[in-house]
Coordinates of N, CA and C in Angstrom, one line a residue:
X253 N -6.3 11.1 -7.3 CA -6.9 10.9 -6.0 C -5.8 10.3 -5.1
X254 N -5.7 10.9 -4.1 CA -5.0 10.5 -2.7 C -5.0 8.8 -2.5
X255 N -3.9 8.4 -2.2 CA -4.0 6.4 -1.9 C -4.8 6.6 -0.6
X256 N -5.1 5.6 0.2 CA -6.3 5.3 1.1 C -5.4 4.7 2.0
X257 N -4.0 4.5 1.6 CA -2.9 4.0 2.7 C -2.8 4.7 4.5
X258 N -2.7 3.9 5.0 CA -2.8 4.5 6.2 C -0.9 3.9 6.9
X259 N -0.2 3.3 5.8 CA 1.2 3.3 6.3 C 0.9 2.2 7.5
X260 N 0.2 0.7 7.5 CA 0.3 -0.2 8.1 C -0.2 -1.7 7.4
X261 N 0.4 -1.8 6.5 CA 0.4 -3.1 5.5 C 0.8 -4.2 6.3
X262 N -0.2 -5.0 6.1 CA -0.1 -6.3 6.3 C -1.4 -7.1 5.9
X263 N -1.1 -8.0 4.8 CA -1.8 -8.6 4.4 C -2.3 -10.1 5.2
X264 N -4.0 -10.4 4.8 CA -3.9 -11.1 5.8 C -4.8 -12.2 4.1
X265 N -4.7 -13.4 4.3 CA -5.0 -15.0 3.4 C -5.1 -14.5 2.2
X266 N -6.2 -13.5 2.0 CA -6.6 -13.2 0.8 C -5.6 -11.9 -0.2
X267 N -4.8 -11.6 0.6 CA -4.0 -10.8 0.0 C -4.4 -9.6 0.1
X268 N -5.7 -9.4 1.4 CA -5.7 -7.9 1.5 C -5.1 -6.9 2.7
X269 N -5.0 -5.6 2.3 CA -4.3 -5.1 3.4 C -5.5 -4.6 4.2
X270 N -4.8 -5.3 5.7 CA -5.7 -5.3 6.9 C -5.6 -3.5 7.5
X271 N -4.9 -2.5 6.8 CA -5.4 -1.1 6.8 C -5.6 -0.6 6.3
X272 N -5.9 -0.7 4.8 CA -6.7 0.1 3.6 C -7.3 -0.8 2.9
X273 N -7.5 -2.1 3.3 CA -8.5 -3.1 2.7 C -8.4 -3.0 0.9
X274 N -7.4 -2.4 0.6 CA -7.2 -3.3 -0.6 C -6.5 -4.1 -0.7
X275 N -6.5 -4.9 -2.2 CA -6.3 -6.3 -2.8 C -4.5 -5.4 -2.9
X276 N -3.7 -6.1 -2.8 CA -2.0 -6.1 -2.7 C -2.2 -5.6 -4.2
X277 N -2.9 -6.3 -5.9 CA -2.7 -6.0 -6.8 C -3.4 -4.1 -6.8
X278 N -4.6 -3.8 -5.9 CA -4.8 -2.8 -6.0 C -3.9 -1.5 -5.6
X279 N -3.0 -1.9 -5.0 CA -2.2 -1.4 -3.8 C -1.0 -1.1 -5.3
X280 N -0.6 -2.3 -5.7 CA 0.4 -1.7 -6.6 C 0.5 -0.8 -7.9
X281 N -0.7 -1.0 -8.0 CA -1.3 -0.4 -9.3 C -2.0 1.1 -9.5
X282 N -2.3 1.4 -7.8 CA -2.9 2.5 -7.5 C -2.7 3.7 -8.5
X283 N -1.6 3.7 -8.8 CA -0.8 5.0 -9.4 C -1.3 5.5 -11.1
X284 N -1.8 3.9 -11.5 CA -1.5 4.1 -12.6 C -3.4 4.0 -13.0
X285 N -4.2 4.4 -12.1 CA -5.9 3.9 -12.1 C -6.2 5.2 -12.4
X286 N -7.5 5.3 -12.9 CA -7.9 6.3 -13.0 C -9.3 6.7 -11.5
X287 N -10.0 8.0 -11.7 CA -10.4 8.5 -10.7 C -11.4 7.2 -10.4
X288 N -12.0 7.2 -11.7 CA -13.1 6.0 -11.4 C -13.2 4.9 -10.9
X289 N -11.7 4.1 -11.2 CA -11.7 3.1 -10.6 C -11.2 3.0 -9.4
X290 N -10.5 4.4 -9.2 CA -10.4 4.7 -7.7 C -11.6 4.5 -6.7
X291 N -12.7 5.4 -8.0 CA -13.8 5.0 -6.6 C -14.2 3.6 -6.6
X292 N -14.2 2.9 -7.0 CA -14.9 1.7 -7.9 C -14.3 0.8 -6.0
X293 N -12.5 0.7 -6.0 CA -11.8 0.1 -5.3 C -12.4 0.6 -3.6
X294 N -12.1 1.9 -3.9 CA -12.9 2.6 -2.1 C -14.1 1.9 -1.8
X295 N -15.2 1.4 -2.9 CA -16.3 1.2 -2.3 C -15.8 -0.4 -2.3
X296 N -14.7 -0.6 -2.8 CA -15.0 -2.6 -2.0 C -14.2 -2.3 -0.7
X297 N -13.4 -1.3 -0.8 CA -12.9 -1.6 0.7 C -13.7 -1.2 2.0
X298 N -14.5 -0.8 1.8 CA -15.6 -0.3 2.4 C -16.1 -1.7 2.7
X299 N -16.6 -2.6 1.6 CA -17.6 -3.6 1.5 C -16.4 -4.8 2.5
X300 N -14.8 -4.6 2.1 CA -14.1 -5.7 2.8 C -14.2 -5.6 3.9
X301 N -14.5 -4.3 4.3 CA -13.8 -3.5 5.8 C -14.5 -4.6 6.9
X302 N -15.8 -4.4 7.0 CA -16.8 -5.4 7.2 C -16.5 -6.7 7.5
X303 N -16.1 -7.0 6.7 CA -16.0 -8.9 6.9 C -14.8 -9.0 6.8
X304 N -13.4 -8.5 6.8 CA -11.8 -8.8 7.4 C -12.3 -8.1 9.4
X305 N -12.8 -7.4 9.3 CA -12.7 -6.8 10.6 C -13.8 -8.0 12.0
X306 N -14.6 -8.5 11.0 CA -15.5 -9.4 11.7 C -14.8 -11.1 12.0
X307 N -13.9 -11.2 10.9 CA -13.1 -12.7 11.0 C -11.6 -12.5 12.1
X308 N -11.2 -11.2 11.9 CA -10.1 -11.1 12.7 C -9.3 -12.1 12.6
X309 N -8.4 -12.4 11.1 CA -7.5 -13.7 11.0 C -6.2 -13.2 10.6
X310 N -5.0 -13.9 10.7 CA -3.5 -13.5 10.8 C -3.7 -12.6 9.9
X311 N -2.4 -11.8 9.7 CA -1.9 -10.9 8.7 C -0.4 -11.0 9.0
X312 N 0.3 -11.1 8.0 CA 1.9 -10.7 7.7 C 2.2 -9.5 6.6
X313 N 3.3 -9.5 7.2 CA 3.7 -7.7 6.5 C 4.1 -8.1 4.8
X314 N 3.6 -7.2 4.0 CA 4.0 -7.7 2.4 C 5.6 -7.5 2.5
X315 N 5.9 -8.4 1.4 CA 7.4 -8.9 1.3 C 7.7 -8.5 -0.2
X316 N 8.6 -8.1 -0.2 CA 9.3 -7.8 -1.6 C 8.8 -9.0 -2.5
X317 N 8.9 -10.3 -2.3 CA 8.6 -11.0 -3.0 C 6.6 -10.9 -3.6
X318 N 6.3 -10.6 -2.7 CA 4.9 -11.0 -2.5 C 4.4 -9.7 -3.8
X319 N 4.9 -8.2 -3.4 CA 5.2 -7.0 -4.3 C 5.1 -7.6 -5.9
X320 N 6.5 -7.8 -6.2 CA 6.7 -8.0 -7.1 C 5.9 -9.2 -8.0
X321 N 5.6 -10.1 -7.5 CA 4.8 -11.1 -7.8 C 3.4 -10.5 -8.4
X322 N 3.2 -9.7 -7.4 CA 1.5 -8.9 -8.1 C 1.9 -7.8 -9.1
X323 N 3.1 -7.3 -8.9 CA 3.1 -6.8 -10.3 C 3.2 -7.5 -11.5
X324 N 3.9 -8.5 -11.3 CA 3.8 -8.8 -12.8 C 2.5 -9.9 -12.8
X325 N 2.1 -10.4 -11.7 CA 0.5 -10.7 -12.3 C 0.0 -9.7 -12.9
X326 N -0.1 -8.2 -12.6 CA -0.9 -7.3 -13.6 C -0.3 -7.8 -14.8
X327 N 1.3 -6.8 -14.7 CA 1.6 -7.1 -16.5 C 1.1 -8.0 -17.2
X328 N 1.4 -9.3 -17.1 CA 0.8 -10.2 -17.5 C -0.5 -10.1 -18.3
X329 N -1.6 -9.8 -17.3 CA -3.0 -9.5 -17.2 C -3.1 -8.4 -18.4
X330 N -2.4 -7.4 -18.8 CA -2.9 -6.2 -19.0 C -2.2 -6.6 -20.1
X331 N -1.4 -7.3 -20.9 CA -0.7 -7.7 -21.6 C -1.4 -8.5 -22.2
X332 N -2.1 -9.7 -21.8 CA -3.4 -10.6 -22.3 C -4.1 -9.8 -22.9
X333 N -4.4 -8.7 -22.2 CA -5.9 -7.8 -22.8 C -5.4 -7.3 -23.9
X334 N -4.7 -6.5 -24.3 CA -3.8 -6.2 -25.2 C -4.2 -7.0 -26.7
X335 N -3.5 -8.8 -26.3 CA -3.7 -9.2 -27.5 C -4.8 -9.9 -28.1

């Protein structure tokens, strides 16, 4: 399934992006999701779209640091489940 990126990232408190309304960890991981949970993510961005668009609060552009940091919160995560 196609990303939902629209090529204007910036995250705004909660770590979502204020132009595809996903979670930065959904953003990194996109590649490796299956169809399902593709749809699963589309329908919260839908649900975020709503209330980031109604609060209208800062956003800054993701930073390599900020990237990397949510990847390896997955690993981590997916590594836990594991054991």
């Amino acid at each position: 399934m196609d990303s939902p990126c629209v090529a204007c990232c910036k995250l705004n408190h909660d770590k979502i992006c204020t132009g595809c309304y996903r979670h930065i960890e959904e953003i990194v991981d996109w590649n490796k999701r299956t169809d399902a949970e593709h749809l699963q993510i589309l329908q919260l961005c839908a649900t975020r779209r709503q209330h980031i668009d109604a609060q209208n609060s800062p956003t800054s552009a993701i930073t390599s640091v900020e990237w990397q940091n949510a990847k390896q919160a997955l690993a981590l995560r997916k590594q836990s489940q594991l054991s």
